[in-house]
Amino acid sequence: MRTGTAVDVPAQLWRLRGRFDCWRRTRQGRSRIPEGLWAAAVKAAGEHGLCRTARALGLDYYTLKRRV
């Protein structure tokens, strides 16, 4: 069985993951994800697939699917 490793994640998703991590560290309380980050996640899902993107960015698959 194949498991997800750092080698499997494209550089674009690593950079986007960094943006999400930065937002998560600096957000206030339980604030919503900014639209700019959602737009980038939707674009990445179109290029790399929903499941791969949701897993790499730590997002809920179904929430991302609704936005795609």
Short mmCIF file of C-alpha atoms in Angstrom, two decimals:
data_model
loop_
_atom_site.label_atom_id
_atom_site.label_comp_id
_atom_site.label_asym_id
_atom_site.label_seq_id
_atom_site.Cartn_x
_atom_site.Cartn_y
_atom_site.Cartn_z
CA MET A 1 0.00 0.00 0.00
CA ARG A 2 1.31 3.41 -0.96
CA THR A 3 1.50 6.09 1.71
CA GLY A 4 1.78 9.85 1.24
CA THR A 5 5.28 11.17 1.72
CA ALA A 6 6.99 14.48 1.16
CA VAL A 7 8.28 13.15 -2.16
CA ASP A 8 4.70 12.74 -3.42
CA VAL A 9 3.73 16.38 -2.83
CA PRO A 10 4.52 18.85 -5.64
CA ALA A 11 6.44 22.02 -4.82
CA GLN A 12 3.39 24.21 -5.52
CA LEU A 13 1.43 22.41 -2.80
CA TRP A 14 4.36 22.71 -0.35
CA ARG A 15 4.44 26.49 -0.87
CA LEU A 16 0.67 26.73 -0.48
CA ARG A 17 0.86 24.56 2.64
CA GLY A 18 3.34 27.10 4.03
CA ARG A 19 0.82 29.91 3.42
CA PHE A 20 -1.90 27.93 5.22
CA ASP A 21 0.44 27.14 8.12
CA CYS A 22 1.37 30.81 8.46
CA TRP A 23 -2.30 31.81 8.49
CA ARG A 24 -3.10 29.13 11.07
CA ARG A 25 -0.31 30.38 13.37
CA THR A 26 -1.43 34.01 13.20
CA ARG A 27 -5.24 33.76 13.06
CA GLN A 28 -7.46 35.04 15.83
CA GLY A 29 -9.65 32.39 17.45
CA ARG A 30 -11.63 30.33 15.00
CA SER A 31 -11.63 32.81 12.12
CA ARG A 32 -12.55 31.67 8.64
CA ILE A 33 -10.00 30.85 5.97
CA PRO A 34 -9.50 33.96 3.78
CA GLU A 35 -10.97 33.86 0.28
CA GLY A 36 -7.51 34.30 -1.25
CA LEU A 37 -6.32 31.05 0.34
CA TRP A 38 -9.49 29.25 -0.73
CA ALA A 39 -9.01 30.47 -4.29
CA ALA A 40 -5.44 29.16 -4.31
CA ALA A 41 -6.62 25.82 -2.89
CA VAL A 42 -9.34 25.52 -5.56
CA LYS A 43 -6.79 26.25 -8.28
CA ALA A 44 -4.40 23.67 -6.84
CA ALA A 45 -7.22 21.09 -6.67
CA GLY A 46 -7.85 21.63 -10.36
CA GLU A 47 -4.22 20.88 -11.12
CA HIS A 48 -3.40 18.16 -8.55
CA GLY A 49 -6.76 16.63 -7.62
CA LEU A 50 -9.12 17.13 -4.70
CA CYS A 51 -7.92 14.39 -2.37
CA ARG A 52 -4.23 15.15 -2.82
CA THR A 53 -4.76 18.88 -2.29
CA ALA A 54 -7.05 18.51 0.73
CA ARG A 55 -4.61 16.13 2.40
CA ALA A 56 -1.54 18.28 1.66
CA LEU A 57 -3.19 21.49 2.91
CA GLY A 58 -4.97 20.00 5.90
CA LEU A 59 -8.42 20.90 4.57
CA ASP A 60 -11.72 19.08 4.75
CA TYR A 61 -12.20 17.18 1.48
CA TYR A 62 -15.93 17.91 1.21
CA THR A 63 -15.56 21.62 1.94
CA LEU A 64 -12.92 21.90 -0.77
CA LYS A 65 -15.07 19.84 -3.15
CA ARG A 66 -18.02 22.22 -2.62
CA ARG A 67 -15.82 25.18 -3.54
CA VAL A 68 -14.42 23.50 -6.65
#
